[in-house]
Structure formats: C-alpha cells, structure tokens
Amino acid sequence: MKKHNFSAGPSILPEEVLEKSAQAILDFDEGLSLIEISHRSKAFINVMENARSLAIELLGLQGKGYKALFVQGGANTQFLAVALNLLESRAGYLNTGTWSDKAIKEARMHQEVLEVASSKESNFNYIPKGYKIPSDLDYFHCTSNNTIFGTQMKEFPKLNIPLVCDMSSDIFSRSLDFSKFDLIYAGAQKNMGPAGTTLVIVKEDILGKVTRQIPSMMDYKVQISKDSMFNTPPVFAVYTSMLTLEWLKGLGGIEAIEKENFKKSRLMYSEIDLNPLFKGFAATADRSTMNATFSLTDDKLKDSFDGMCKDAGINGLNGHRSVGGYRASMYNALPLASVETLVEIMSELERKA
Ligand SMILES: *Cc1c(COP(=O)(O)O)cnc(C)c1O
C-alpha cells in the first residue's frame, strides 16, 4: 500500500518524479544510466542548465542579476559558506530554532555575530517581532520555516543590507517577493528532491566583498564560473530536483501549489484547534504551512492514536525529540487526501474517546 508520507525530510516526492527518476537509473541516454554517464556529457549538462533556469524562473527572478547553483554538503555547509563569502566584520542573525542556532554557531567561527532576537526562552514556539536590525551589518540572516518547531516567518524585514535566508523547508511552497532576498539556500530533501544537493540562489552583486581567501568548493564565484560543476555534481539529486521543478511548473508554479498548501494546512490546523484531544505547539500567527506541530492533550491515548495511524498507512508523524508529540509535514508533493485521512483519524479518535 502506498503510504501517506508526512515525513519531515527526506520527504515525499511526486509519484511521476519517482517513476521518471527510476527509469533514468536504468536508461537515461541511449541505453546508459543517469549515474554512469559523464557529468560533462551533453545530456547531463542540459539537465543542470534546465534545473538552474527552472529554479530562477519559478521564483520569478529572471533578468534580476541572480544565479542558481546546485552544490553539495547540505544546508549545514551553507551555514559556513554564507559566512565565508559575506561576513567581513559583523552579521545579524534571527534565532528561530535549531537550524538558525547552528547557522549562528558556524558564522561565529569566523567573525562577530549579533543575535538580533531569539525565541529560545520559549522553546522557539513563535517568531520574534519588532526587533531592530543595525544598518552597519554585513548581512541579516533568517530561517523562513522552522521545520522542527513548526513556525514560519510571514513577513521579512526591508533592509539596506543583504538579506540571507535558509529556505530549506519551504522553498517553492508560497508566493513571496523573492527579489527581496540577496541569497537563498535550501537543502533539496524537504521540498525539491532527494538529499545530496543544495540549491543556492545568489544575487551576484553581493559577492567579492570580503578580504579572506575562500576555499574553492565554498566560493560562490567559483561555483558560478564553473556552472555548478567545479567538481562532479550529484547527478541523481540534481536530475530528480529538475523533475520536481518541471512537475511544479506543469501544475502552474508556486501560486498554484500555494493554494493547495493553504487547503492542506487550513484543514490540519482547524482539526487541531477544534478537536479537544489535540493541541498545537506553535503560536497561531506563526504557524507553518509546511510542518504542523501538535500533541495529544491526554498521553494515555497515544497507543490507540498511533495504532490507528499505522493501520491507515500514515508514516513519519513523530515529532522531533526537542518538541515531542507529533509533526505533520505537508510539503508540496503531499496530496490533500493524505491530510484528509489524518484528520479523519483524529476525529475518529474523538468519537471513540
Ligand atoms: C533540514 C534543514 C536543514 C539541514 O539541512 P541539511 O541539508 O541536512 O544540512 C537546515 N535548515 C533547515 C530549515 C532545515 O529544515
């Protein structure tokens, strides 16, 4: 039975993407597998170029001075790469959870980091607001969606310094004015593809301003000049990401998927709010459309709820250990029907209790 996959990451991909990528493993180019051909072959260069231009197109950034890169090392490597490429004296970071915390730690190895605001004191269940960002910083860094805690930034500051954002878990999920951002990065494995590649969208004119030497693999200018092929790229991850971006474009792009994502999250949160057996973790105004965090009001119901989920083929609902309870991740590829199934089980639990 096909599972309802609520996993937080790596996570669900569209069925047709899985089928096409499986086929490419067997026969991609004249009888050769995708993973046994040269990354310098015409067939693969086309894949890389197509993936990069689809990313820019879907975000509405054509002709605005941005480059898209597919690099390796995950978002965790970007925590470091951002600082190496942009941090000359002092940067500001908004601390909204585990991933921001890690980004701060990596940047601090190089230069001064100002934590402009944090919601750590309440286990990151909300997004700080009304903070001041000094204008003499090298850049301001934030995390658009906090995968673990289920909070999501709904607004972003207007700045006269570069705005850098970790969008690993909500890229391509909602319409934003992406041209407000100077650098966006996202590990593929939440909303775009398999683990193994990370998308970086960078406005070229913010680069080349630091005095340090940057290791080649982490140097955005090097990666741009080599068209994301400074070293052998993760061909399978890039190809599968390209297929997902094509799938999204075919659906009508970000605006179309955003409507679906709203439907799913509205249904999910209304059940959490109306059903007395459940309570949400994140502050209502800051709730994520991607990751809904919630728990049972009575732990004694855990075994029966877990059993009902299992019987219905629901997978990946366990909360992260730092929050506990449950987390329903509703990435782009998750069908509305999966959320309907989960909500149905939650109300059935209420009827039986
Ligand atoms: C998953 C995640 C990361 C870590 O990504 P890796 O690719 O495993 O390094 C970073 N930031 C956010 C917001 C995430 O959801």
XYZ file of C-alpha atoms and ligand atoms in Angstrom:
368
model
C 0.000 0.000 0.000
C 1.243 3.480 -0.848
C 1.904 5.307 2.426
C 0.671 8.718 3.453
C 4.130 10.190 3.881
C 4.232 13.005 6.455
C 7.985 12.702 6.923
C 9.880 15.916 7.740
C 12.795 15.206 5.433
C 13.869 13.460 3.336
C 10.253 13.563 2.370
C 7.558 12.825 -0.136
C 8.175 13.413 -3.845
C 5.594 13.387 -6.643
C 4.816 9.892 -7.932
C 5.644 10.830 -11.529
C 9.028 12.182 -10.418
C 9.844 8.884 -8.724
C 8.837 6.972 -11.836
C 10.884 9.118 -14.209
C 13.957 9.116 -12.000
C 13.733 5.347 -11.539
C 13.584 4.979 -15.312
C 16.623 7.251 -15.721
C 18.645 4.981 -13.439
C 18.080 2.197 -15.970
C 18.188 4.112 -19.224
C 18.779 7.833 -19.402
C 20.756 8.436 -22.556
C 20.919 5.867 -25.345
C 20.959 2.839 -23.077
C 23.198 4.358 -20.425
C 22.149 5.001 -16.860
C 21.973 8.524 -15.470
C 24.516 7.519 -12.830
C 27.066 6.013 -15.189
C 27.487 8.791 -17.723
C 29.856 11.718 -17.615
C 28.574 14.833 -15.959
C 30.254 16.611 -18.882
C 28.030 14.817 -21.387
C 25.641 16.979 -23.342
C 22.694 15.120 -21.827
C 23.694 15.919 -18.269
C 24.784 19.485 -18.957
C 21.253 20.045 -20.264
C 19.847 18.692 -17.008
C 21.971 21.024 -14.915
C 21.131 24.041 -17.050
C 17.457 23.204 -17.055
C 17.384 22.733 -13.271
C 19.144 26.035 -12.696
C 16.928 28.007 -15.041
C 13.710 26.410 -13.736
C 14.648 27.444 -10.195
C 15.188 31.064 -11.251
C 12.011 31.066 -13.356
C 9.750 29.581 -10.669
C 10.988 32.158 -8.168
C 10.328 34.954 -10.675
C 13.941 36.095 -10.682
C 14.794 36.100 -14.387
C 16.829 39.074 -15.511
C 17.339 40.345 -11.962
C 21.003 39.523 -11.509
C 20.625 36.173 -9.758
C 22.424 32.896 -10.312
C 21.173 29.464 -9.251
C 23.687 26.881 -8.077
C 23.359 23.232 -7.162
C 26.065 22.462 -4.637
C 26.833 19.725 -2.134
C 27.189 19.455 1.617
C 23.611 20.265 2.584
C 22.259 23.409 4.167
C 24.712 22.791 7.001
C 27.603 23.584 4.673
C 25.813 26.771 3.609
C 25.830 27.951 7.238
C 29.588 28.127 6.811
C 29.705 29.164 3.141
C 27.465 32.188 3.757
C 29.856 33.470 6.411
C 32.967 32.764 4.332
C 31.559 34.634 1.324
C 29.825 37.542 3.038
C 30.966 38.053 6.608
C 33.727 40.621 6.860
C 33.158 42.146 10.281
C 29.680 41.614 11.783
C 26.434 39.969 10.710
C 22.977 39.816 12.298
C 21.045 36.588 12.801
C 17.486 35.936 13.872
C 17.391 32.872 16.086
C 14.157 30.975 15.480
C 15.251 27.433 16.194
C 17.756 24.628 15.896
C 18.775 25.455 12.335
C 19.269 29.181 12.979
C 21.230 28.264 16.087
C 23.549 26.091 14.026
C 23.943 28.785 11.368
C 24.961 31.230 14.112
C 27.480 28.804 15.538
C 29.189 28.290 12.176
C 29.294 32.004 11.367
C 30.755 32.816 14.787
C 33.813 30.735 13.941
C 34.753 33.472 11.503
C 33.584 36.836 12.755
C 31.218 38.562 15.068
C 27.565 37.579 15.035
C 24.838 39.687 16.580
C 21.784 37.681 17.565
C 19.164 40.350 16.864
C 16.342 38.391 18.515
C 15.590 34.883 19.690
C 12.613 32.816 20.819
C 14.797 30.272 22.584
C 13.315 31.108 26.015
C 10.003 29.568 24.931
C 11.464 26.638 23.030
C 11.085 28.507 19.731
C 7.315 28.268 19.561
C 6.976 31.711 17.975
C 8.778 34.096 15.600
C 10.207 37.197 17.332
C 8.855 40.501 16.021
C 9.635 44.180 16.383
C 13.382 43.705 16.643
C 15.867 46.285 15.372
C 18.462 45.440 12.767
C 21.511 47.744 12.781
C 22.287 49.068 9.310
C 26.049 48.575 9.551
C 25.893 44.775 9.393
C 27.369 42.774 6.515
C 24.064 40.948 6.148
C 20.996 39.738 8.021
C 20.267 36.003 8.156
C 16.949 34.341 8.904
C 15.262 30.941 8.571
C 11.955 31.197 6.726
C 10.449 27.983 8.067
C 11.438 26.236 11.255
C 10.988 22.616 10.333
C 11.366 21.271 13.861
C 9.134 23.734 15.728
C 6.527 24.329 13.036
C 6.837 28.111 12.849
C 7.155 30.149 9.674
C 8.071 33.767 9.024
C 5.157 35.523 7.338
C 6.999 38.800 6.861
C 10.577 39.669 6.125
C 12.367 42.882 7.037
C 13.053 45.548 4.414
C 16.748 46.268 4.617
C 19.552 48.207 3.018
C 21.949 45.355 3.770
C 21.862 41.910 2.112
C 19.061 39.609 3.260
C 20.095 35.945 3.511
C 17.576 33.192 4.103
C 17.650 29.482 4.817
C 14.509 28.288 2.974
C 15.273 24.590 3.190
C 11.815 23.556 4.272
C 9.506 25.949 2.462
C 11.168 26.925 -0.795
C 8.763 26.799 -3.764
C 5.805 26.448 -1.393
C 4.422 30.006 -1.259
C 4.497 33.251 -3.210
C 6.929 35.808 -1.879
C 8.764 38.658 -3.485
C 11.940 36.654 -3.819
C 13.809 39.663 -5.167
C 13.857 40.996 -1.583
C 16.409 38.307 -0.811
C 20.041 38.514 -1.837
C 20.880 34.938 -1.013
C 18.575 31.966 -0.544
C 19.691 28.427 0.158
C 17.792 25.200 0.594
C 18.733 21.563 1.025
C 16.847 19.672 -1.696
C 15.429 16.964 0.539
C 12.476 18.851 2.032
C 10.568 20.261 -0.887
C 12.513 19.604 -4.062
C 14.297 16.293 -4.358
C 16.448 13.684 -2.648
C 19.270 14.509 -0.229
C 22.608 15.214 -1.873
C 22.256 18.646 -3.354
C 21.532 22.126 -2.070
C 20.081 24.939 -4.111
C 21.730 28.329 -3.717
C 20.181 31.425 -5.295
C 22.536 34.352 -5.093
C 22.470 37.909 -6.334
C 25.832 38.280 -7.971
C 26.486 41.857 -6.930
C 26.794 40.965 -3.224
C 29.827 38.753 -3.892
C 33.518 39.559 -3.921
C 33.431 41.965 -0.990
C 35.307 40.033 1.681
C 39.071 40.098 2.024
C 39.651 36.493 3.123
C 40.542 33.660 0.798
C 37.580 31.367 0.321
C 38.073 27.600 -0.176
C 37.147 26.878 -3.812
C 34.302 24.470 -3.080
C 32.629 27.109 -0.890
C 33.319 30.071 -3.090
C 30.090 31.133 -4.817
C 32.052 32.970 -7.503
C 33.959 29.798 -8.339
C 30.765 27.761 -8.402
C 29.112 30.346 -10.664
C 32.051 30.448 -13.062
C 32.019 26.635 -13.318
C 28.220 26.404 -13.790
C 27.867 24.320 -10.581
C 30.368 21.797 -11.935
C 33.571 22.727 -10.159
C 33.656 19.118 -9.046
C 31.489 16.168 -10.050
C 27.925 17.176 -9.180
C 25.448 14.785 -7.508
C 23.784 13.915 -10.798
C 20.890 11.878 -9.412
C 19.904 14.544 -6.884
C 20.108 17.322 -9.478
C 18.132 15.327 -12.049
C 15.387 14.432 -9.585
C 15.220 18.048 -8.398
C 14.861 19.141 -12.020
C 11.960 16.709 -12.473
C 10.246 18.108 -9.370
C 10.671 21.661 -10.638
C 9.215 20.620 -14.017
C 6.310 18.988 -12.185
C 5.718 22.193 -10.236
C 5.841 24.320 -13.368
C 3.349 21.963 -15.015
C 0.945 22.470 -12.105
C 1.069 26.221 -12.579
C 4.080 27.114 -10.435
C 4.290 28.477 -6.922
C 0.937 30.306 -6.996
C -0.890 27.101 -7.849
C 0.856 24.953 -5.247
C 0.420 27.686 -2.629
C -3.367 27.306 -2.930
C -3.061 23.559 -2.336
C -0.726 24.126 0.587
C -3.220 26.535 2.173
C -6.012 23.993 1.782
C -3.927 21.312 3.481
C -2.692 23.466 6.343
C -6.124 25.042 6.955
C -7.695 21.610 7.234
C -4.918 20.362 9.517
C -4.973 23.331 11.902
C -8.731 23.522 12.088
C -8.784 19.914 13.295
C -6.017 20.628 15.823
C -7.991 23.632 17.115
C -11.459 22.071 17.129
C -10.610 18.624 18.428
C -10.276 18.748 22.239
C -7.903 15.765 22.217
C -5.182 17.747 20.425
C -3.309 20.981 20.947
C -0.939 22.885 18.683
C 2.623 23.774 19.647
C 3.395 26.884 17.581
C 1.870 30.333 18.193
C -1.183 30.633 15.942
C 0.026 33.652 13.960
C 3.342 31.973 13.179
C 2.103 28.529 12.216
C 3.920 26.859 9.361
C 2.026 25.741 6.286
C 4.666 23.033 5.858
C 5.150 21.460 9.302
C 2.265 21.311 11.778
C 3.429 20.501 15.319
C 0.858 19.233 17.818
C 0.349 16.821 20.670
C -2.342 14.840 22.432
C -3.908 16.505 25.448
C -4.020 13.090 27.129
C -0.957 10.885 26.683
C -2.956 7.794 27.523
C -4.457 7.973 24.026
C -1.059 7.701 22.372
C -1.125 3.962 21.737
C -4.555 3.964 20.210
C -3.868 7.057 18.055
C -0.535 5.627 16.879
C -2.199 2.317 16.080
C -4.952 3.966 14.056
C -2.365 5.977 12.107
C -0.359 2.866 11.393
C -3.418 0.973 10.167
C -4.240 3.841 7.796
C -0.738 3.801 6.299
C 0.305 7.107 7.862
C 4.053 7.444 8.070
C 6.541 9.913 9.531
C 4.285 11.650 12.049
C 6.600 11.559 15.058
C 7.600 14.945 16.431
C 11.235 15.937 16.690
C 12.770 14.964 20.037
C 13.188 18.632 21.041
C 9.430 19.259 20.801
C 7.845 15.824 21.309
C 4.318 14.979 20.216
C 3.578 14.896 16.520
C 4.612 16.758 13.412
C 2.684 16.528 10.166
C 4.922 17.700 7.347
C 2.833 18.763 4.374
C 5.323 19.520 1.653
C 4.327 20.354 -1.922
C 4.069 16.743 -3.069
C 1.805 15.602 -0.223
C -1.731 15.170 -1.601
C -4.679 16.818 0.161
C -6.121 13.306 0.501
C -3.325 12.382 2.925
C -4.258 15.281 5.212
C -7.922 14.288 4.916
C -7.010 10.776 6.031
C -5.090 12.064 9.050
C -7.834 14.486 10.047
C -10.421 11.729 9.717
C -8.429 9.583 12.165
C -8.112 12.459 14.614
C -11.871 12.959 14.633
C -12.492 9.241 14.862
C -10.303 9.189 17.991
C -12.501 11.910 19.447
C -15.688 9.944 18.637
C -14.296 6.818 20.294
C -12.868 8.540 23.381
C 16.721 20.176 7.247
C 17.134 21.578 7.416
C 18.491 21.955 7.438
C 19.601 20.960 7.338
O 19.784 20.544 6.046
P 20.979 19.567 5.603
O 20.807 19.567 4.127
O 20.740 18.253 6.268
O 22.267 20.173 6.030
C 18.779 23.293 7.567
N 17.819 24.219 7.672
C 16.510 23.894 7.666
C 15.487 24.973 7.788
C 16.134 22.561 7.537
O 14.832 22.234 7.530
